[in-house]
Every structure is written in structure tokens, then in C-alpha cells.
């Protein structure tokens, strides 16, 4: 059952926060949704936004400035939290930001103590879309986007479910988590030491084996201090070229890892998605 936390009118649509009991995560979860004014008259398509390490549903909705263009295009935006929450939910015992609360990495954990709650892949790709489509005036036409850890989540969701998402985009995504410190730490904790189990949550590895493509847009700031060690954009570029995958990967001079970067290019991403959401809705 949904419980409304807040509701604010913006660009003639409505931004609201809700909480609900999640069956896949076995805890209470919060998400934010922006419903454009068109949703008062017809079901609208949805863009799911997955946020990065330490973020909640609030960061994107408050900082990216996406609602104006979403209202123009008639696209709903849904932003879930980045991990399960609650006193009963496991967290990093050392209090580090890159594991545990706020750092679910959008995988289905198999290792104790994480497996009981950290089923974020199922939550964002199955449970939450079903809930949104049942409770709000939206269609089942959807795309997905995200930032950093959330960019990783968006890419793997689209690559693993090419018939479910009409398009995918990402800002500063962790594209090859099996080969970077953030990813290695999280995947070891959540999935164990068997690296073969990690590969199904790695965009570069998944792209090697795809047979159906999803239109993709990736923006990466050249001044991002995580680029070389954690994000590894060049590895994705190599696979895209080898597979001739339909992806635009844009290196943006002077931009860093912050929401200033996202706010600069979010309109282009929304218009990119709108093209495919409209095409699918008209079929």
C-alpha cells in the first residue's frame, strides 16, 4: 500500500514522494515520481532514473532540473532510492560510503548478510515498474537512465532486458565494475568471490554477448576525477566499436562528476528518450 509523503506542483505537473513495503527488498522503501500535466488526460511513458552512491530519490529530482522538459514532452520520471533502508538492513561495518546503505549497486545479492534485503535489480526492473503501472496513469512504455552507480544500473537493466526498455542513457556510468575498485568491493560482498557471477552485472561483459540492442546515449565528463580508476569509459568504447552497437558516447570537456554536469545535459537526454518513447507508443 502506498503512503504519500509529500506532493508539490511544478510546471503544471506534480512531484510526489511515496513509501511502500517492498516484497523484493523486505523493507519499507521510498521513491519519487514526477507526473507531467498530460497524465491528467492519458497514460504517459516513464523514464526511470537510478542515482549514484550515497544518493536517495531526492538528489535527481531537486538538482537536475528535469521537470520543465519532462512536462513539455509528457514523460513521467520515477526515481527510486539507491538501496534498502531500515535498522534491520545490513550496512558496511566500517561505515564506508561505497557499500551497504546508499550503495546497493542494483544487483541481487546472494551472500550473507546482504541477500536478505539487497535485491535491488529485481526491485528496479520488476517490482517498482509493476507498482508504478498499477498505481499511476502511466503506460508500460519505459526507458531508463542514471548517474555513476546508477548509470551502471541503467545500462545493465537495459542490456539484460532489451525488450523492456525503449532506450537507455547514462551520465558518468561505472561501465566495467568487475575491473574497478568500487565494483570489485561491492560485487565481492554481495555476490562472493566467484567472478563468473559478477559478469551478469557488468555492462561491458553483457554487451559482448547481446543479440538485441537498445538505443544508448552516454555522457562522460573529461574532468571527472573518477574517470580513469572507477568509470573506465574507454573500455565501453572498445566494446561498442567492436560490436557496432548503436551507442553515442560523448566525452564532454571540462565537466566533472557533479550534478552541474547532469543539469547541463539532462534536456538532451530527455529529448533522446522522447524520440524512442513516442515511436514505441505509436506502434
PDB file of C-alpha atoms in Angstrom:
ATOM      1  CA  UNK A   1       0.000   0.000   0.000  1.00  0.00           C
ATOM      2  CA  UNK A   2       1.353   3.409  -0.993  1.00  0.00           C
ATOM      3  CA  UNK A   3       1.725   6.180   1.566  1.00  0.00           C
ATOM      4  CA  UNK A   4       2.177   9.702   0.253  1.00  0.00           C
ATOM      5  CA  UNK A   5       4.962  11.634   1.972  1.00  0.00           C
ATOM      6  CA  UNK A   6       4.901  14.891   0.030  1.00  0.00           C
ATOM      7  CA  UNK A   7       3.416  16.497  -3.078  1.00  0.00           C
ATOM      8  CA  UNK A   8       4.407  19.670  -4.925  1.00  0.00           C
ATOM      9  CA  UNK A   9       3.105  21.229  -8.123  1.00  0.00           C
ATOM     10  CA  UNK A  10       5.829  22.007 -10.653  1.00  0.00           C
ATOM     11  CA  UNK A  11       5.474  23.035 -14.308  1.00  0.00           C
ATOM     12  CA  UNK A  12       1.751  22.189 -14.110  1.00  0.00           C
ATOM     13  CA  UNK A  13       2.554  18.611 -13.145  1.00  0.00           C
ATOM     14  CA  UNK A  14       3.104  17.004  -9.754  1.00  0.00           C
ATOM     15  CA  UNK A  15       6.207  15.809  -7.970  1.00  0.00           C
ATOM     16  CA  UNK A  16       5.428  13.434  -5.109  1.00  0.00           C
ATOM     17  CA  UNK A  17       7.228  11.109  -2.731  1.00  0.00           C
ATOM     18  CA  UNK A  18       5.739   7.809  -1.625  1.00  0.00           C
ATOM     19  CA  UNK A  19       6.729   4.956   0.644  1.00  0.00           C
ATOM     20  CA  UNK A  20       5.663   1.327   0.406  1.00  0.00           C
ATOM     21  CA  UNK A  21       6.535  -2.085   1.735  1.00  0.00           C
ATOM     22  CA  UNK A  22       8.767  -3.786  -0.811  1.00  0.00           C
ATOM     23  CA  UNK A  23       8.407  -7.544  -1.188  1.00  0.00           C
ATOM     24  CA  UNK A  24      11.704  -7.995  -3.022  1.00  0.00           C
ATOM     25  CA  UNK A  25      13.710  -5.919  -0.519  1.00  0.00           C
ATOM     26  CA  UNK A  26      11.757  -6.940   2.602  1.00  0.00           C
ATOM     27  CA  UNK A  27      11.694  -3.397   3.962  1.00  0.00           C
ATOM     28  CA  UNK A  28       9.950  -0.058   3.589  1.00  0.00           C
ATOM     29  CA  UNK A  29      11.107   1.849   0.518  1.00  0.00           C
ATOM     30  CA  UNK A  30      10.675   5.389  -0.746  1.00  0.00           C
ATOM     31  CA  UNK A  31      10.522   6.651  -4.321  1.00  0.00           C
ATOM     32  CA  UNK A  32       9.779   9.941  -6.055  1.00  0.00           C
ATOM     33  CA  UNK A  33       7.617  10.408  -9.132  1.00  0.00           C
ATOM     34  CA  UNK A  34       7.049  13.371 -11.404  1.00  0.00           C
ATOM     35  CA  UNK A  35       3.774  13.187 -13.317  1.00  0.00           C
ATOM     36  CA  UNK A  36       3.594  15.703 -16.182  1.00  0.00           C
ATOM     37  CA  UNK A  37       0.332  17.570 -16.853  1.00  0.00           C
ATOM     38  CA  UNK A  38      -0.520  15.177 -19.698  1.00  0.00           C
ATOM     39  CA  UNK A  39      -1.011  12.396 -17.130  1.00  0.00           C
ATOM     40  CA  UNK A  40      -4.306  14.026 -16.142  1.00  0.00           C
ATOM     41  CA  UNK A  41      -5.731  13.054 -19.547  1.00  0.00           C
ATOM     42  CA  UNK A  42      -3.893   9.944 -20.758  1.00  0.00           C
ATOM     43  CA  UNK A  43      -1.322   7.350 -19.704  1.00  0.00           C
ATOM     44  CA  UNK A  44       2.196   8.679 -20.224  1.00  0.00           C
ATOM     45  CA  UNK A  45       5.502   6.847 -20.746  1.00  0.00           C
ATOM     46  CA  UNK A  46       8.025   6.639 -17.920  1.00  0.00           C
ATOM     47  CA  UNK A  47      11.728   7.355 -17.587  1.00  0.00           C
ATOM     48  CA  UNK A  48      13.269   5.535 -14.622  1.00  0.00           C
ATOM     49  CA  UNK A  49      16.246   7.317 -13.064  1.00  0.00           C
ATOM     50  CA  UNK A  50      18.793   5.402 -10.975  1.00  0.00           C
ATOM     51  CA  UNK A  51      21.024   7.504  -8.740  1.00  0.00           C
ATOM     52  CA  UNK A  52      24.595   7.025  -7.615  1.00  0.00           C
ATOM     53  CA  UNK A  53      26.457   6.210  -4.409  1.00  0.00           C
ATOM     54  CA  UNK A  54      25.149   7.928  -1.249  1.00  0.00           C
ATOM     55  CA  UNK A  55      22.115   9.364  -3.084  1.00  0.00           C
ATOM     56  CA  UNK A  56      18.396   8.911  -2.403  1.00  0.00           C
ATOM     57  CA  UNK A  57      15.308   9.633  -4.512  1.00  0.00           C
ATOM     58  CA  UNK A  58      15.743  13.350  -3.760  1.00  0.00           C
ATOM     59  CA  UNK A  59      19.064  14.206  -5.435  1.00  0.00           C
ATOM     60  CA  UNK A  60      17.941  13.994  -9.053  1.00  0.00           C
ATOM     61  CA  UNK A  61      14.502  15.478  -8.519  1.00  0.00           C
ATOM     62  CA  UNK A  62      15.872  18.514  -6.675  1.00  0.00           C
ATOM     63  CA  UNK A  63      19.113  19.170  -8.566  1.00  0.00           C
ATOM     64  CA  UNK A  64      18.818  18.044 -12.196  1.00  0.00           C
ATOM     65  CA  UNK A  65      16.100  20.456 -13.343  1.00  0.00           C
ATOM     66  CA  UNK A  66      14.391  17.791 -15.424  1.00  0.00           C
ATOM     67  CA  UNK A  67      10.733  18.607 -14.714  1.00  0.00           C
ATOM     68  CA  UNK A  68      10.368  21.502 -17.167  1.00  0.00           C
ATOM     69  CA  UNK A  69      11.346  19.408 -20.187  1.00  0.00           C
ATOM     70  CA  UNK A  70       9.517  16.327 -18.899  1.00  0.00           C
ATOM     71  CA  UNK A  71       6.359  18.447 -18.671  1.00  0.00           C
ATOM     72  CA  UNK A  72       6.820  19.629 -22.248  1.00  0.00           C
ATOM     73  CA  UNK A  73       7.448  16.108 -23.561  1.00  0.00           C
ATOM     74  CA  UNK A  74       4.783  14.356 -21.481  1.00  0.00           C
ATOM     75  CA  UNK A  75       7.175  11.954 -19.755  1.00  0.00           C
ATOM     76  CA  UNK A  76       6.832  10.757 -16.164  1.00  0.00           C
ATOM     77  CA  UNK A  77      10.037  10.354 -14.164  1.00  0.00           C
ATOM     78  CA  UNK A  78      10.442   7.805 -11.369  1.00  0.00           C
ATOM     79  CA  UNK A  79      13.445   7.916  -9.038  1.00  0.00           C
ATOM     80  CA  UNK A  80      13.844   5.067  -6.527  1.00  0.00           C
ATOM     81  CA  UNK A  81      16.213   5.010  -3.586  1.00  0.00           C
ATOM     82  CA  UNK A  82      19.670   3.507  -4.085  1.00  0.00           C
ATOM     83  CA  UNK A  83      19.427   0.694  -1.538  1.00  0.00           C
ATOM     84  CA  UNK A  84      17.138  -0.932   1.000  1.00  0.00           C
ATOM     85  CA  UNK A  85      16.797   1.057   4.234  1.00  0.00           C
ATOM     86  CA  UNK A  86      15.988   0.411   7.873  1.00  0.00           C
ATOM     87  CA  UNK A  87      17.578  -0.615  11.159  1.00  0.00           C
ATOM     88  CA  UNK A  88      17.301  -4.281  10.182  1.00  0.00           C
ATOM     89  CA  UNK A  89      19.152  -3.762   6.878  1.00  0.00           C
ATOM     90  CA  UNK A  90      22.855  -4.662   6.770  1.00  0.00           C
ATOM     91  CA  UNK A  91      25.372  -1.853   6.321  1.00  0.00           C
ATOM     92  CA  UNK A  92      29.120  -1.630   5.892  1.00  0.00           C
ATOM     93  CA  UNK A  93      30.571  -2.335   9.367  1.00  0.00           C
ATOM     94  CA  UNK A  94      33.278   0.287   8.819  1.00  0.00           C
ATOM     95  CA  UNK A  95      30.805   2.955   7.769  1.00  0.00           C
ATOM     96  CA  UNK A  96      32.218   3.394   4.264  1.00  0.00           C
ATOM     97  CA  UNK A  97      30.019   5.068   1.660  1.00  0.00           C
ATOM     98  CA  UNK A  98      30.653   2.569  -1.144  1.00  0.00           C
ATOM     99  CA  UNK A  99      28.998  -0.485   0.428  1.00  0.00           C
ATOM    100  CA  UNK A 100      25.698  -1.053   2.194  1.00  0.00           C
ATOM    101  CA  UNK A 101      23.155   1.706   2.735  1.00  0.00           C
ATOM    102  CA  UNK A 102      23.082   4.020  -0.261  1.00  0.00           C
ATOM    103  CA  UNK A 103      25.228   1.610  -2.275  1.00  0.00           C
ATOM    104  CA  UNK A 104      23.007  -1.239  -3.456  1.00  0.00           C
ATOM    105  CA  UNK A 105      24.736  -1.404  -6.880  1.00  0.00           C
ATOM    106  CA  UNK A 106      21.488  -2.646  -8.479  1.00  0.00           C
ATOM    107  CA  UNK A 107      22.370  -6.323  -8.095  1.00  0.00           C
ATOM    108  CA  UNK A 108      20.581  -9.256  -6.455  1.00  0.00           C
ATOM    109  CA  UNK A 109      22.858 -10.175  -3.556  1.00  0.00           C
ATOM    110  CA  UNK A 110      23.485 -13.851  -2.849  1.00  0.00           C
ATOM    111  CA  UNK A 111      25.830 -13.586   0.156  1.00  0.00           C
ATOM    112  CA  UNK A 112      25.022 -13.123   3.856  1.00  0.00           C
ATOM    113  CA  UNK A 113      24.143 -10.731   5.397  1.00  0.00           C
ATOM    114  CA  UNK A 114      23.214  -8.863   2.221  1.00  0.00           C
ATOM    115  CA  UNK A 115      20.959 -11.391   0.478  1.00  0.00           C
ATOM    116  CA  UNK A 116      18.017 -10.853   2.823  1.00  0.00           C
ATOM    117  CA  UNK A 117      17.414  -7.294   1.626  1.00  0.00           C
ATOM    118  CA  UNK A 118      19.772  -6.317  -1.192  1.00  0.00           C
ATOM    119  CA  UNK A 119      17.737  -7.436  -4.211  1.00  0.00           C
ATOM    120  CA  UNK A 120      17.920  -4.090  -5.967  1.00  0.00           C
ATOM    121  CA  UNK A 121      17.987  -5.479  -9.508  1.00  0.00           C
ATOM    122  CA  UNK A 122      14.623  -7.161  -9.010  1.00  0.00           C
ATOM    123  CA  UNK A 123      13.262  -4.069  -7.307  1.00  0.00           C
ATOM    124  CA  UNK A 124      14.116  -1.556 -10.038  1.00  0.00           C
ATOM    125  CA  UNK A 125      13.489  -3.809 -13.042  1.00  0.00           C
ATOM    126  CA  UNK A 126      10.408  -5.720 -11.853  1.00  0.00           C
ATOM    127  CA  UNK A 127       8.693  -4.711  -8.623  1.00  0.00           C
ATOM    128  CA  UNK A 128       8.806  -0.935  -8.932  1.00  0.00           C
ATOM    129  CA  UNK A 129       7.672  -0.716 -12.591  1.00  0.00           C
ATOM    130  CA  UNK A 130       4.764  -3.037 -11.823  1.00  0.00           C
ATOM    131  CA  UNK A 131       3.780  -0.868  -8.859  1.00  0.00           C
ATOM    132  CA  UNK A 132       4.034   2.364 -10.857  1.00  0.00           C
ATOM    133  CA  UNK A 133       1.980   0.984 -13.748  1.00  0.00           C
ATOM    134  CA  UNK A 134      -0.748  -0.213 -11.376  1.00  0.00           C
ATOM    135  CA  UNK A 135      -0.975   2.936  -9.241  1.00  0.00           C
ATOM    136  CA  UNK A 136      -0.459   5.863 -11.630  1.00  0.00           C
ATOM    137  CA  UNK A 137      -1.721   6.994 -15.021  1.00  0.00           C
ATOM    138  CA  UNK A 138       1.297   5.741 -16.938  1.00  0.00           C
ATOM    139  CA  UNK A 139       1.760   3.258 -19.760  1.00  0.00           C
ATOM    140  CA  UNK A 140       4.083   0.263 -19.881  1.00  0.00           C
ATOM    141  CA  UNK A 141       6.349   2.133 -22.324  1.00  0.00           C
ATOM    142  CA  UNK A 142       9.543   2.906 -20.464  1.00  0.00           C
ATOM    143  CA  UNK A 143      13.180   3.968 -20.734  1.00  0.00           C
ATOM    144  CA  UNK A 144      15.916   4.114 -18.132  1.00  0.00           C
ATOM    145  CA  UNK A 145      18.775   6.420 -17.185  1.00  0.00           C
ATOM    146  CA  UNK A 146      21.144   7.034 -14.301  1.00  0.00           C
ATOM    147  CA  UNK A 147      24.334   8.516 -12.901  1.00  0.00           C
ATOM    148  CA  UNK A 148      27.564   6.807 -11.796  1.00  0.00           C
ATOM    149  CA  UNK A 149      26.489   3.677  -9.877  1.00  0.00           C
ATOM    150  CA  UNK A 150      23.011   4.411 -11.233  1.00  0.00           C
ATOM    151  CA  UNK A 151      24.414   4.693 -14.748  1.00  0.00           C
ATOM    152  CA  UNK A 152      25.807   1.196 -14.233  1.00  0.00           C
ATOM    153  CA  UNK A 153      22.346   0.096 -13.070  1.00  0.00           C
ATOM    154  CA  UNK A 154      20.615   1.657 -16.063  1.00  0.00           C
ATOM    155  CA  UNK A 155      22.992   0.057 -18.560  1.00  0.00           C
ATOM    156  CA  UNK A 156      22.727  -3.444 -17.107  1.00  0.00           C
ATOM    157  CA  UNK A 157      18.933  -3.248 -16.823  1.00  0.00           C
ATOM    158  CA  UNK A 158      18.641  -2.285 -20.498  1.00  0.00           C
ATOM    159  CA  UNK A 159      21.237  -4.757 -21.740  1.00  0.00           C
ATOM    160  CA  UNK A 160      19.643  -7.606 -19.776  1.00  0.00           C
ATOM    161  CA  UNK A 161      16.092  -6.613 -20.795  1.00  0.00           C
ATOM    162  CA  UNK A 162      16.275  -5.157 -24.321  1.00  0.00           C
ATOM    163  CA  UNK A 163      12.563  -5.721 -24.964  1.00  0.00           C
ATOM    164  CA  UNK A 164      11.542  -3.935 -21.752  1.00  0.00           C
ATOM    165  CA  UNK A 165      13.269  -0.569 -22.259  1.00  0.00           C
ATOM    166  CA  UNK A 166      12.942   1.584 -25.378  1.00  0.00           C
ATOM    167  CA  UNK A 167      16.197   3.463 -24.748  1.00  0.00           C
ATOM    168  CA  UNK A 168      18.911   3.899 -22.144  1.00  0.00           C
ATOM    169  CA  UNK A 169      21.203   6.747 -21.181  1.00  0.00           C
ATOM    170  CA  UNK A 170      23.787   7.395 -18.502  1.00  0.00           C
ATOM    171  CA  UNK A 171      25.946  10.112 -17.003  1.00  0.00           C
ATOM    172  CA  UNK A 172      29.408   9.048 -15.819  1.00  0.00           C
ATOM    173  CA  UNK A 173      28.456   5.355 -15.525  1.00  0.00           C
ATOM    174  CA  UNK A 174      30.573   2.647 -13.921  1.00  0.00           C
ATOM    175  CA  UNK A 175      30.730   0.621 -17.136  1.00  0.00           C
ATOM    176  CA  UNK A 176      33.112  -2.182 -16.140  1.00  0.00           C
ATOM    177  CA  UNK A 177      32.602  -2.825 -12.399  1.00  0.00           C
ATOM    178  CA  UNK A 178      34.409  -6.157 -12.473  1.00  0.00           C
ATOM    179  CA  UNK A 179      37.619  -4.211 -13.117  1.00  0.00           C
ATOM    180  CA  UNK A 180      37.367  -1.184 -10.823  1.00  0.00           C
ATOM    181  CA  UNK A 181      37.736  -0.748  -7.033  1.00  0.00           C
ATOM    182  CA  UNK A 182      34.135   0.322  -6.354  1.00  0.00           C
ATOM    183  CA  UNK A 183      32.742  -2.583  -8.336  1.00  0.00           C
ATOM    184  CA  UNK A 184      35.149  -5.212  -7.058  1.00  0.00           C
ATOM    185  CA  UNK A 185      34.392  -4.302  -3.445  1.00  0.00           C
ATOM    186  CA  UNK A 186      30.623  -4.321  -3.885  1.00  0.00           C
ATOM    187  CA  UNK A 187      30.436  -7.412  -6.087  1.00  0.00           C
ATOM    188  CA  UNK A 188      32.682  -9.410  -3.750  1.00  0.00           C
ATOM    189  CA  UNK A 189      30.483  -8.529  -0.787  1.00  0.00           C
ATOM    190  CA  UNK A 190      27.128  -9.036  -2.500  1.00  0.00           C
ATOM    191  CA  UNK A 191      27.953 -11.965  -4.815  1.00  0.00           C
ATOM    192  CA  UNK A 192      31.000 -13.689  -3.341  1.00  0.00           C
ATOM    193  CA  UNK A 193      34.407 -14.490  -4.754  1.00  0.00           C
ATOM    194  CA  UNK A 194      33.229 -16.303  -7.896  1.00  0.00           C
ATOM    195  CA  UNK A 195      33.938 -13.681 -10.531  1.00  0.00           C
ATOM    196  CA  UNK A 196      31.787 -15.524 -13.060  1.00  0.00           C
ATOM    197  CA  UNK A 197      28.755 -14.426 -11.028  1.00  0.00           C
ATOM    198  CA  UNK A 198      29.822 -10.806 -11.413  1.00  0.00           C
ATOM    199  CA  UNK A 199      29.732 -10.770 -15.197  1.00  0.00           C
ATOM    200  CA  UNK A 200      25.935 -10.561 -15.486  1.00  0.00           C
ATOM    201  CA  UNK A 201      26.118  -7.145 -13.775  1.00  0.00           C
ATOM    202  CA  UNK A 202      28.871  -5.684 -15.960  1.00  0.00           C
ATOM    203  CA  UNK A 203      27.829  -3.559 -18.957  1.00  0.00           C
ATOM    204  CA  UNK A 204      30.990  -4.268 -20.940  1.00  0.00           C
ATOM    205  CA  UNK A 205      30.660  -8.014 -20.437  1.00  0.00           C
ATOM    206  CA  UNK A 206      26.946  -8.003 -21.231  1.00  0.00           C
ATOM    207  CA  UNK A 207      27.446  -6.011 -24.415  1.00  0.00           C
ATOM    208  CA  UNK A 208      29.882  -8.626 -25.732  1.00  0.00           C
ATOM    209  CA  UNK A 209      27.007 -11.133 -25.824  1.00  0.00           C
ATOM    210  CA  UNK A 210      23.932  -9.106 -26.802  1.00  0.00           C
ATOM    211  CA  UNK A 211      21.859 -10.058 -29.824  1.00  0.00           C
ATOM    212  CA  UNK A 212      19.223  -7.307 -29.440  1.00  0.00           C
ATOM    213  CA  UNK A 213      20.287  -3.699 -28.970  1.00  0.00           C
ATOM    214  CA  UNK A 214      18.762  -0.744 -27.133  1.00  0.00           C
ATOM    215  CA  UNK A 215      19.496   2.821 -28.325  1.00  0.00           C
ATOM    216  CA  UNK A 216      22.081   4.239 -25.910  1.00  0.00           C
ATOM    217  CA  UNK A 217      23.454   7.663 -25.005  1.00  0.00           C
ATOM    218  CA  UNK A 218      26.355   8.088 -22.565  1.00  0.00           C
ATOM    219  CA  UNK A 219      27.842  11.406 -21.446  1.00  0.00           C
ATOM    220  CA  UNK A 220      31.141  11.428 -19.586  1.00  0.00           C
ATOM    221  CA  UNK A 221      32.958  14.489 -18.261  1.00  0.00           C
ATOM    222  CA  UNK A 222      36.629  14.658 -19.141  1.00  0.00           C
ATOM    223  CA  UNK A 223      37.396  16.442 -15.852  1.00  0.00           C
ATOM    224  CA  UNK A 224      35.753  13.691 -13.783  1.00  0.00           C
ATOM    225  CA  UNK A 225      38.240  12.647 -11.104  1.00  0.00           C
ATOM    226  CA  UNK A 226      36.791   9.101 -11.087  1.00  0.00           C
ATOM    227  CA  UNK A 227      37.173   8.572 -14.840  1.00  0.00           C
ATOM    228  CA  UNK A 228      40.421   6.637 -15.057  1.00  0.00           C
ATOM    229  CA  UNK A 229      40.203   4.458 -11.936  1.00  0.00           C
ATOM    230  CA  UNK A 230      36.489   3.788 -11.445  1.00  0.00           C
ATOM    231  CA  UNK A 231      34.412   4.584 -14.540  1.00  0.00           C
ATOM    232  CA  UNK A 232      36.606   3.145 -17.320  1.00  0.00           C
ATOM    233  CA  UNK A 233      34.644   4.710 -20.181  1.00  0.00           C
ATOM    234  CA  UNK A 234      37.329   3.712 -22.689  1.00  0.00           C
ATOM    235  CA  UNK A 235      36.515   0.035 -22.027  1.00  0.00           C
ATOM    236  CA  UNK A 236      32.905   0.611 -23.095  1.00  0.00           C
ATOM    237  CA  UNK A 237      34.054   2.500 -26.175  1.00  0.00           C
ATOM    238  CA  UNK A 238      36.126  -0.500 -27.241  1.00  0.00           C
ATOM    239  CA  UNK A 239      33.174  -2.893 -26.949  1.00  0.00           C
ATOM    240  CA  UNK A 240      30.785  -0.500 -28.714  1.00  0.00           C
ATOM    241  CA  UNK A 241      33.173  -0.252 -31.641  1.00  0.00           C
ATOM    242  CA  UNK A 242      33.811  -3.999 -31.749  1.00  0.00           C
ATOM    243  CA  UNK A 243      30.097  -4.853 -31.650  1.00  0.00           C
ATOM    244  CA  UNK A 244      28.985  -1.897 -33.802  1.00  0.00           C
ATOM    245  CA  UNK A 245      26.477  -1.235 -31.021  1.00  0.00           C
ATOM    246  CA  UNK A 246      24.079   1.728 -31.548  1.00  0.00           C
ATOM    247  CA  UNK A 247      25.526   3.929 -28.808  1.00  0.00           C
ATOM    248  CA  UNK A 248      26.560   7.560 -28.653  1.00  0.00           C
ATOM    249  CA  UNK A 249      29.390   8.026 -26.152  1.00  0.00           C
ATOM    250  CA  UNK A 250      30.240  11.677 -25.717  1.00  0.00           C
ATOM    251  CA  UNK A 251      33.274  12.946 -23.832  1.00  0.00           C
ATOM    252  CA  UNK A 252      32.453  16.414 -22.505  1.00  0.00           C
ATOM    253  CA  UNK A 253      35.418  18.726 -21.953  1.00  0.00           C
ATOM    254  CA  UNK A 254      35.656  20.473 -18.572  1.00  0.00           C
ATOM    255  CA  UNK A 255      32.781  18.643 -16.874  1.00  0.00           C
ATOM    256  CA  UNK A 256      33.164  16.697 -13.634  1.00  0.00           C
ATOM    257  CA  UNK A 257      31.104  14.089 -11.750  1.00  0.00           C
ATOM    258  CA  UNK A 258      28.636  16.519 -10.184  1.00  0.00           C
ATOM    259  CA  UNK A 259      25.007  17.455 -10.739  1.00  0.00           C
ATOM    260  CA  UNK A 260      26.212  20.595 -12.544  1.00  0.00           C
ATOM    261  CA  UNK A 261      27.175  18.166 -15.315  1.00  0.00           C
ATOM    262  CA  UNK A 262      23.828  16.386 -15.210  1.00  0.00           C
ATOM    263  CA  UNK A 263      21.856  19.636 -15.189  1.00  0.00           C
ATOM    264  CA  UNK A 264      23.753  20.819 -18.271  1.00  0.00           C
ATOM    265  CA  UNK A 265      22.844  17.838 -20.460  1.00  0.00           C
ATOM    266  CA  UNK A 266      19.630  16.428 -18.945  1.00  0.00           C
ATOM    267  CA  UNK A 267      17.456  18.166 -21.543  1.00  0.00           C
ATOM    268  CA  UNK A 268      19.348  16.425 -24.358  1.00  0.00           C
ATOM    269  CA  UNK A 269      18.889  13.082 -22.608  1.00  0.00           C
ATOM    270  CA  UNK A 270      15.161  13.613 -22.143  1.00  0.00           C
ATOM    271  CA  UNK A 271      14.731  14.529 -25.806  1.00  0.00           C
ATOM    272  CA  UNK A 272      16.780  11.479 -26.787  1.00  0.00           C
ATOM    273  CA  UNK A 273      14.439   9.239 -24.804  1.00  0.00           C
ATOM    274  CA  UNK A 274      11.300  11.043 -26.023  1.00  0.00           C
ATOM    275  CA  UNK A 275      12.076  10.051 -29.604  1.00  0.00           C
ATOM    276  CA  UNK A 276      12.004   6.340 -28.769  1.00  0.00           C
ATOM    277  CA  UNK A 277       9.151   6.582 -26.290  1.00  0.00           C
ATOM    278  CA  UNK A 278       6.993   8.279 -28.933  1.00  0.00           C
ATOM    279  CA  UNK A 279       7.957   5.786 -31.624  1.00  0.00           C
ATOM    280  CA  UNK A 280       7.029   2.861 -29.371  1.00  0.00           C
ATOM    281  CA  UNK A 281       3.771   4.439 -28.241  1.00  0.00           C
ATOM    282  CA  UNK A 282       2.643   4.895 -31.860  1.00  0.00           C
ATOM    283  CA  UNK A 283       3.268   1.284 -32.896  1.00  0.00           C
TER     284      UNK A 283
END
